[in-house]
Short mmCIF file of C-alpha atoms and ligand atoms in Angstrom, two decimals:
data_model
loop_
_atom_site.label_atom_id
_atom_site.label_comp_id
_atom_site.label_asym_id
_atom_site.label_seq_id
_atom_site.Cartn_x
_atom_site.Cartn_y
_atom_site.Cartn_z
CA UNK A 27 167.83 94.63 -4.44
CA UNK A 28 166.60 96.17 -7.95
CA UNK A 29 163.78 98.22 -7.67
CA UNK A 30 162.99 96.29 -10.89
CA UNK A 31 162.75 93.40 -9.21
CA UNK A 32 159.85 90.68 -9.76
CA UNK A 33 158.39 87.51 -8.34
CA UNK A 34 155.76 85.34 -8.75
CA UNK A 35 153.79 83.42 -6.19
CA UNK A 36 152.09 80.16 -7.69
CA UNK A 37 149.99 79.01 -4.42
CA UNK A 38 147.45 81.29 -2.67
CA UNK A 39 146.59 79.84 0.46
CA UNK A 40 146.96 81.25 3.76
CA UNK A 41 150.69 80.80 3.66
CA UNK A 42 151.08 81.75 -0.09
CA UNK A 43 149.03 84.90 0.25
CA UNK A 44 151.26 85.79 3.35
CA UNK A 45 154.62 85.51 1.19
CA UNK A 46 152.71 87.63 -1.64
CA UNK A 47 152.13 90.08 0.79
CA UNK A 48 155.16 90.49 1.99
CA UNK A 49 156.98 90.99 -1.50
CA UNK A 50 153.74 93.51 -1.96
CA UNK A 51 154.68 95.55 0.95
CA UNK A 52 158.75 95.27 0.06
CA UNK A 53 157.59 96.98 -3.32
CA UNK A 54 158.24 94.13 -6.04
CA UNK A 55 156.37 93.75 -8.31
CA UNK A 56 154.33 90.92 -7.36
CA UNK A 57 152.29 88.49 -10.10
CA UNK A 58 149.97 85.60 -8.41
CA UNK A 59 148.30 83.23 -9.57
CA UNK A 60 145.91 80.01 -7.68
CA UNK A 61 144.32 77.09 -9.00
CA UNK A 62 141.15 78.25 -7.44
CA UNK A 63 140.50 81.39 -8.40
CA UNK A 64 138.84 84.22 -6.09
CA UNK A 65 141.81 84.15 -3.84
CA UNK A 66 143.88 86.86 -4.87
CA UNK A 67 141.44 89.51 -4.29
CA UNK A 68 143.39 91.66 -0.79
CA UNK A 69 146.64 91.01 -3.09
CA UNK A 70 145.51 92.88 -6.42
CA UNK A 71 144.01 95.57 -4.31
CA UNK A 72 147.21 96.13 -2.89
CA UNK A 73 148.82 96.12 -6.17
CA UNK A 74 149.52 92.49 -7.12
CA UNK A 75 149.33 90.94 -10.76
CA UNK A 76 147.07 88.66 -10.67
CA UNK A 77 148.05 85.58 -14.00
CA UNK A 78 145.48 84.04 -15.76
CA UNK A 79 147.17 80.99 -15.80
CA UNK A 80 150.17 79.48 -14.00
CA UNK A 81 152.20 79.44 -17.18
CA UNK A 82 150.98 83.51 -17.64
CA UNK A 83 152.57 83.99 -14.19
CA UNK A 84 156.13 81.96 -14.56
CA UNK A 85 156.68 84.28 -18.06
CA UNK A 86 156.15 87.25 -15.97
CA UNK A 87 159.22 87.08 -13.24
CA UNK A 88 162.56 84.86 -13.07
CA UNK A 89 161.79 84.25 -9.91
CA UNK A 90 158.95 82.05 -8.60
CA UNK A 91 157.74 80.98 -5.23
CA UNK A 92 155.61 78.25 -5.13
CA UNK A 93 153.58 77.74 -1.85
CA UNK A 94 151.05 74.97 -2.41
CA UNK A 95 149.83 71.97 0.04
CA UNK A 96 152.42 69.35 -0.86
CA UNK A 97 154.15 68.23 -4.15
CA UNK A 98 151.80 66.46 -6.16
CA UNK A 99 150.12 70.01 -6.20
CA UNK A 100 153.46 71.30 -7.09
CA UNK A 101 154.09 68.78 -9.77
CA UNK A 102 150.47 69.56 -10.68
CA UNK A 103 151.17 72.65 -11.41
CA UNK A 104 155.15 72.61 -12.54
CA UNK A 105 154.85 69.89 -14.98
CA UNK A 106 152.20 71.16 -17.69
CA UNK A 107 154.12 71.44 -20.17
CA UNK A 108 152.61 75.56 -20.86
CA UNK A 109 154.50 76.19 -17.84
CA UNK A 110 157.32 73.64 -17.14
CA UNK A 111 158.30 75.21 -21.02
CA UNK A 112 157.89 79.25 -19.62
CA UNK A 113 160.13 77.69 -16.19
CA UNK A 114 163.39 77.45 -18.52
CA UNK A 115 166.35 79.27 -17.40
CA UNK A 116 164.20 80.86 -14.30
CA UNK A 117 164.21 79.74 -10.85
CA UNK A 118 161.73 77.90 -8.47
CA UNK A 119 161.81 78.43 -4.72
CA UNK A 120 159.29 75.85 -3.59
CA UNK A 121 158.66 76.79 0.24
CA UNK A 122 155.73 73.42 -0.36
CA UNK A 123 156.49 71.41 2.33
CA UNK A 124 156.81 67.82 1.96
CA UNK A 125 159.29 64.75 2.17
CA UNK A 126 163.53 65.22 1.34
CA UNK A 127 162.65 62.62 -1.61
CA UNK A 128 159.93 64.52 -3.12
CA UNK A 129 161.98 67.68 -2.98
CA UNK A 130 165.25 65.53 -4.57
CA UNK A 131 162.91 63.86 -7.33
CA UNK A 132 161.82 67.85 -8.34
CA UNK A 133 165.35 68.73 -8.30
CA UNK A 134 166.00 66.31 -10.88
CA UNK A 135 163.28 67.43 -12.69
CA UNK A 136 163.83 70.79 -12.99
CA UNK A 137 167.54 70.02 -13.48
CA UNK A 138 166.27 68.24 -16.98
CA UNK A 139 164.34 70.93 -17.96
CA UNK A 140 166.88 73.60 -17.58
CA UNK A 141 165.30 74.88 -14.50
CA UNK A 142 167.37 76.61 -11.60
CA UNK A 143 165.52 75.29 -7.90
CA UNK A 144 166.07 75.63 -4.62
CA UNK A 145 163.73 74.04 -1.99
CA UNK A 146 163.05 75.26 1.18
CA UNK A 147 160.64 74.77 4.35
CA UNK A 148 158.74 77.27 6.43
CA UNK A 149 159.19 76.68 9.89
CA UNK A 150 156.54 79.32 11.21
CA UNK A 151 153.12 79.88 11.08
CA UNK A 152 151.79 82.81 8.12
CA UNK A 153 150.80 85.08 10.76
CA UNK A 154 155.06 85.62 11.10
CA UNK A 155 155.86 86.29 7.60
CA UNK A 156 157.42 89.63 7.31
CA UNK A 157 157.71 90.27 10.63
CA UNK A 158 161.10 88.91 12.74
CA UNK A 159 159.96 85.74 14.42
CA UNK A 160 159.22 84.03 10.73
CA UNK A 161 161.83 80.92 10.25
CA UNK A 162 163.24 79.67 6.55
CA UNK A 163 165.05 76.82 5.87
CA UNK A 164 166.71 76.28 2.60
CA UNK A 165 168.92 74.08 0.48
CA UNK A 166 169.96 73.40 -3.40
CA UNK A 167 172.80 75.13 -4.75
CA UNK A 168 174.45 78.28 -2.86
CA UNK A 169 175.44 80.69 -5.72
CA UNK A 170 171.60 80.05 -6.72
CA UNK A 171 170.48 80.70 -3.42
CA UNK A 172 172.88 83.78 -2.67
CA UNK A 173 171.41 85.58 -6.06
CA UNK A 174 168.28 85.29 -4.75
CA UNK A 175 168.82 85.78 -1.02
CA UNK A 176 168.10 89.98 -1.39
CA UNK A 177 164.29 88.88 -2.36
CA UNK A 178 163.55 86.04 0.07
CA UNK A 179 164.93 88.52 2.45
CA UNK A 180 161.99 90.84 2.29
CA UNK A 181 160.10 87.45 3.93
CA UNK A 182 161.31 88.77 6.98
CA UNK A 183 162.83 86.41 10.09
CA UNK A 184 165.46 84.10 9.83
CA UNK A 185 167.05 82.23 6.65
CA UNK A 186 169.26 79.30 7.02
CA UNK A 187 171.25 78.03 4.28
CA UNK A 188 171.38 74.31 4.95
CA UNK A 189 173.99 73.06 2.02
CA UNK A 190 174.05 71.77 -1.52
CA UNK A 191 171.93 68.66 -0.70
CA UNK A 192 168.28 69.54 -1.89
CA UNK A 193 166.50 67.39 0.30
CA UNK A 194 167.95 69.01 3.65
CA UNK A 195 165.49 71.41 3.83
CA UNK A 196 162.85 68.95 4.08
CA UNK A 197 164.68 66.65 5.97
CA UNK A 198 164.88 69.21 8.97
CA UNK A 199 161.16 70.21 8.33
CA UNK A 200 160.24 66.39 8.72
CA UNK A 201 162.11 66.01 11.67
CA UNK A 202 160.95 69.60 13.04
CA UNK A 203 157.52 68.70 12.41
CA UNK A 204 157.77 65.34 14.07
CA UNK A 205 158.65 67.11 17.24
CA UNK A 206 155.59 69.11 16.69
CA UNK A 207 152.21 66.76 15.40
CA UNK A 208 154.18 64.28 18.72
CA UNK A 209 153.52 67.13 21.15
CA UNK A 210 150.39 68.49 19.47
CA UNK A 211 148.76 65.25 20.08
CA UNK A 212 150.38 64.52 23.42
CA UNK A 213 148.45 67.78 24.08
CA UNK A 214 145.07 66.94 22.44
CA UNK A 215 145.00 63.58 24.67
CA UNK A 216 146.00 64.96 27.84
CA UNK A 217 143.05 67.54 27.65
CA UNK A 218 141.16 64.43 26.87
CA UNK A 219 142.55 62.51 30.31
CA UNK A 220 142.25 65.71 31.84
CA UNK A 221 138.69 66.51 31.25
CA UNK A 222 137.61 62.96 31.85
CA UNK A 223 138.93 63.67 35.32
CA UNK A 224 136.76 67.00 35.53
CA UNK A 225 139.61 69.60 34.86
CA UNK A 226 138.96 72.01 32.02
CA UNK A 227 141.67 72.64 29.56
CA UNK A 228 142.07 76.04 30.49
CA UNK A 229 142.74 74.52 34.25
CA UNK A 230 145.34 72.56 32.89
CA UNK A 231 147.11 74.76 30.89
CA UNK A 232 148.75 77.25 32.49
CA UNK A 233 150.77 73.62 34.12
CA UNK A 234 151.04 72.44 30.58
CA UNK A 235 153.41 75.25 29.79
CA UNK A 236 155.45 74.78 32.40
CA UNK A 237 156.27 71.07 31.24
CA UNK A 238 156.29 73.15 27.80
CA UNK A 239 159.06 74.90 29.40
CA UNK A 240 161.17 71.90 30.70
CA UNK A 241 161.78 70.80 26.88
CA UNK A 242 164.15 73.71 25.49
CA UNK A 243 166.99 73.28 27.27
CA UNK A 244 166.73 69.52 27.25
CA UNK A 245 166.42 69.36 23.41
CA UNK A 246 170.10 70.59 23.85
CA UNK A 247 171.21 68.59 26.56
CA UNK A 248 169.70 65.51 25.15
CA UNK A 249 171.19 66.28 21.44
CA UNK A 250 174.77 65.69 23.07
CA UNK A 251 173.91 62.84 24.57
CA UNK A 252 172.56 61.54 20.99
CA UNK A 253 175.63 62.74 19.69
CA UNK A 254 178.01 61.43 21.73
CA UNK A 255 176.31 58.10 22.82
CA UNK A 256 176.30 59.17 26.30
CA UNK A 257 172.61 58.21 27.33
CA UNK A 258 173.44 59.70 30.94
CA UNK A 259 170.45 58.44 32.98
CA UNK A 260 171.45 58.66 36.56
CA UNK A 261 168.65 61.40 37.56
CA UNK A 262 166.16 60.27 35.47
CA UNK A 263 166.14 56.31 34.40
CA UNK A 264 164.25 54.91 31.56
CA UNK A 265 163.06 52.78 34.19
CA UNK A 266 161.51 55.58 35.92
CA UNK A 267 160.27 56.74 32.76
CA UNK A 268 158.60 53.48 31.80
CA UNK A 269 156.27 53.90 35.38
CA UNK A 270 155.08 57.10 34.31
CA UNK A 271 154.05 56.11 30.75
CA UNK A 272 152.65 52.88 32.63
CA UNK A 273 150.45 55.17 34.28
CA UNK A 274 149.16 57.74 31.26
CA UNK A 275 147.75 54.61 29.93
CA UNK A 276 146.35 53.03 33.08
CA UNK A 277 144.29 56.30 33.38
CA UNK A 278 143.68 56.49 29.80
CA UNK A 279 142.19 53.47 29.58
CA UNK A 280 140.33 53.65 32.87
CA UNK A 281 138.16 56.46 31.37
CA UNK A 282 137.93 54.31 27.95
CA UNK A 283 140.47 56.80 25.98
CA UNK A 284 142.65 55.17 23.55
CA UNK A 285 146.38 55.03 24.86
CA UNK A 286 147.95 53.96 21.45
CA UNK A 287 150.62 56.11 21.15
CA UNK A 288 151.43 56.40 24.97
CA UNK A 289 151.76 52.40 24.71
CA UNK A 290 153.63 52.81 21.18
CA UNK A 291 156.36 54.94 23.45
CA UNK A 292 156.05 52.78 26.67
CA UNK A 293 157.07 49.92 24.51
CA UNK A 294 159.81 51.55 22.89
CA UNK A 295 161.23 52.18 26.10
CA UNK A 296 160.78 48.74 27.35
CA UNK A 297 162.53 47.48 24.66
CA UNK A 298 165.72 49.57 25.20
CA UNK A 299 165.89 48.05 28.71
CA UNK A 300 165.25 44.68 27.30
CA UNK A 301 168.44 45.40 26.03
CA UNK A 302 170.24 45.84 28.73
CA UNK A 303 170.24 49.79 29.29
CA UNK A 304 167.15 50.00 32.23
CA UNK A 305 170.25 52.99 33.35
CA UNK A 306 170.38 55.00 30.83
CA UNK A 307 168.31 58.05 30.04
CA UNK A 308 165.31 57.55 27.83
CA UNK A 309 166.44 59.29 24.84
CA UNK A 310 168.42 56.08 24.23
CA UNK A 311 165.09 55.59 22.37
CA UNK A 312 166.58 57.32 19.48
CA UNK A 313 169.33 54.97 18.93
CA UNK A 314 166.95 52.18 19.33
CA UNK A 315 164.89 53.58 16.80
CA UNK A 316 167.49 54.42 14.22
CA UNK A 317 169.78 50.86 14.64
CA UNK A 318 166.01 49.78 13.61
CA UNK A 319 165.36 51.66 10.55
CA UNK A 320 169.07 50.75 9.37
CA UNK A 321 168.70 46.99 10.04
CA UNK A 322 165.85 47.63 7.47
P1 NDP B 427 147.43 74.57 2.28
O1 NDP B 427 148.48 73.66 2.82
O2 NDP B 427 146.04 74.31 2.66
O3 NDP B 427 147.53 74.61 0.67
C1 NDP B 427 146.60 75.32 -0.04
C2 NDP B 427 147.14 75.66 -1.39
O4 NDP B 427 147.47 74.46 -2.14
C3 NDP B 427 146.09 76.41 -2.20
O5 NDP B 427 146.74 77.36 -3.00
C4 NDP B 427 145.50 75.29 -3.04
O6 NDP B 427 144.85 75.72 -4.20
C5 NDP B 427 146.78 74.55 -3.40
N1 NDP B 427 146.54 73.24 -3.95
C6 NDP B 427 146.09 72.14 -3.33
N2 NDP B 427 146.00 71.10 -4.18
C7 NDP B 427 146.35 71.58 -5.42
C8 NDP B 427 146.49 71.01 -6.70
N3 NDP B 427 146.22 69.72 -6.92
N4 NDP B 427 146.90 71.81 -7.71
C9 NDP B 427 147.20 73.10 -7.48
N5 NDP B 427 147.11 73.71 -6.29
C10 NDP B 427 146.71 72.95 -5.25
O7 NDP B 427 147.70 76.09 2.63
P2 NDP B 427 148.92 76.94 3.16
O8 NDP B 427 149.01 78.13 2.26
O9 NDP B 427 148.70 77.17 4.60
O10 NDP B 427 150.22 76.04 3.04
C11 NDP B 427 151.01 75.99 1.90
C12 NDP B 427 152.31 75.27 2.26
O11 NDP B 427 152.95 76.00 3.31
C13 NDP B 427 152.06 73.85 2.80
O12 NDP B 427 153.05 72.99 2.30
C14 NDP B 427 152.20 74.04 4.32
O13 NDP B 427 152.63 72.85 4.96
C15 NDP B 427 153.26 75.13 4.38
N6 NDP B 427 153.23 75.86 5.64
C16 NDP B 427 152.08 76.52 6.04
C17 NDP B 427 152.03 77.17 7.25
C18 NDP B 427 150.82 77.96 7.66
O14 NDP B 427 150.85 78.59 8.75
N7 NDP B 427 149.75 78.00 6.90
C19 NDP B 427 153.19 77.15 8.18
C20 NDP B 427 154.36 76.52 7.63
C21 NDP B 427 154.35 75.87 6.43
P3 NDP B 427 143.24 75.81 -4.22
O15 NDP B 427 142.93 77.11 -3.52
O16 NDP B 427 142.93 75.80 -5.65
O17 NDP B 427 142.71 74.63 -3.46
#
């Protein structure tokens, strides 16, 4: 990498002030720039430019990061004309999270304006950045992404290249995420059951990571069954699986603690052995689901 090189960081919130810092502590020279101002402050004492406007920023590196909470905030701040007009002929790496269409619709935007972009998704929490454990997902074009791979680098962690198709990125961070905000709130409710019953969540959760644990290696095993349509159920029947939701939400609702999304799942898996497949595992649910979403 250049020693010349230069980025700028449109975004300064907990997760844009992490990237910033890491470019800061790789030695490029780092401009910044948030809506909001006042939060730049650790980042200039460390040696960061801070812009006085997001166009000021763009004009100062070819490269820009943009980190902000979702993409109207992006397209809040992209497409002012000051700076979508300073954008031409550099490139946007919007780490925003949000939804594969919002990050396709952008594309096609900044393809218009003679804007290079790649999109990609941060997978870890800002506390990572820099250091090993930090996860990046991109996509967009690879030569793009390839020039520019020396700088994210200095992010630290992992960086995935997920192809051509701009929207990937998200896609995988929608589908990541879903895993998470389902678990988060599994969690949230059974310290709720829990506590109704007089345990205290730190009681409980030394137990809750061992079912934590259980859920790696199934992810894998259950992806093949996905995969391959194999649904094998014989140790663990969706039938079986149905009794024990049946019973979250009998003791839910005993203590007067809503059950909605246990009964949302409990009636998912009712309905794929309404269907005929009371034998097969429960992650059948996913085909169930997705022959819904394509019948429309
Ligand atoms: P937030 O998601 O809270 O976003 C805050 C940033 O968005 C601030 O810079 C804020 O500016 C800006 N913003 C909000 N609305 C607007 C707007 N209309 N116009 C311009 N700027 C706006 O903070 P994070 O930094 O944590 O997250 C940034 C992105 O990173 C999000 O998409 C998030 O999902 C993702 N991410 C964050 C992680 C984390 O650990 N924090 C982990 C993984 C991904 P202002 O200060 O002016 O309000």
């Amino acid at each position: 990498m250049p020693a010349s090189s230069a980025v700028t960081v449109l975004g300064l919130g907990p997760m844009g002030r992490a990237l910033a810092g890491a470019f800061l502590a790789a030695g490029l020279r780092t401009t910044v720039w948030n809506r909001t101002p006042g939060k730049d402050g650790e980042l200039l004492a460390r040696g960061a430019i801070g812009a006085r406007s997001a166009a000021e920023a763009v004009g100062a590196s070819e490269l820009v990061v943009v980190c902000v909470v979702n993409y109207d905030a992006s397209d809040a701040v992209l497409r002012q004309d000051a700076v979508t007009g300073a954008l031409k002929g550099r490139t946007v790496v919007n780490l925003t999270a949000d939804t594969p269409a919002r990050a396709r619709d952008t594309a096609a935007w900044a393809a218009a304006h003679g804007i290079r972009y790649l999109d990609g998704a941060i997978m870890t929490p800002a506390t990572t950045i820099g250091a090993p454990d930090a996860v990046f997902l991109h996509s967009g074009p690879e030569d793009l992404y390839r020039e520019h791979r020396p700088v994210l680098d200095v992010l630290g962690g992992t960086h995935t290249h997920l192809g051509e198709d701009i929207g990937r990125a998200a896609a995988y961070d929608v589908a990541l995420l879903d895993i998470f905000w389902t678990a988060m709130s599994g969690y949230a409710h059974a310290l709720a059951v829990a506590r109704a019953e007089g345990i205290t969540a730190r009681e409980l959760a030394p137990f809750a990571q061992g079912i934590g644990a259980i859920l790696p290696p199934l992810f894998d095993e259950l992806a093949s069954d996905v995969d391959d349509g194999t649904y094998f159920g014989e140790l663990n029947p969706i039938t079986s699986a149905v009794s024990s939701m049946a019973h979250i939400v009998e003791a839910s609702e005993s203590h007067g603690i809503d059950a909605g999304v246990m009964r949302a799942a409990e009636g998912q898996a009712r309905r794929v052995i309404g269907l005929g497949h009371g034998t097969d595992g429960f992650i059948r649910v996913a085909e169930l689901l997705g022959h819904r979403s394509q019948a429309g």
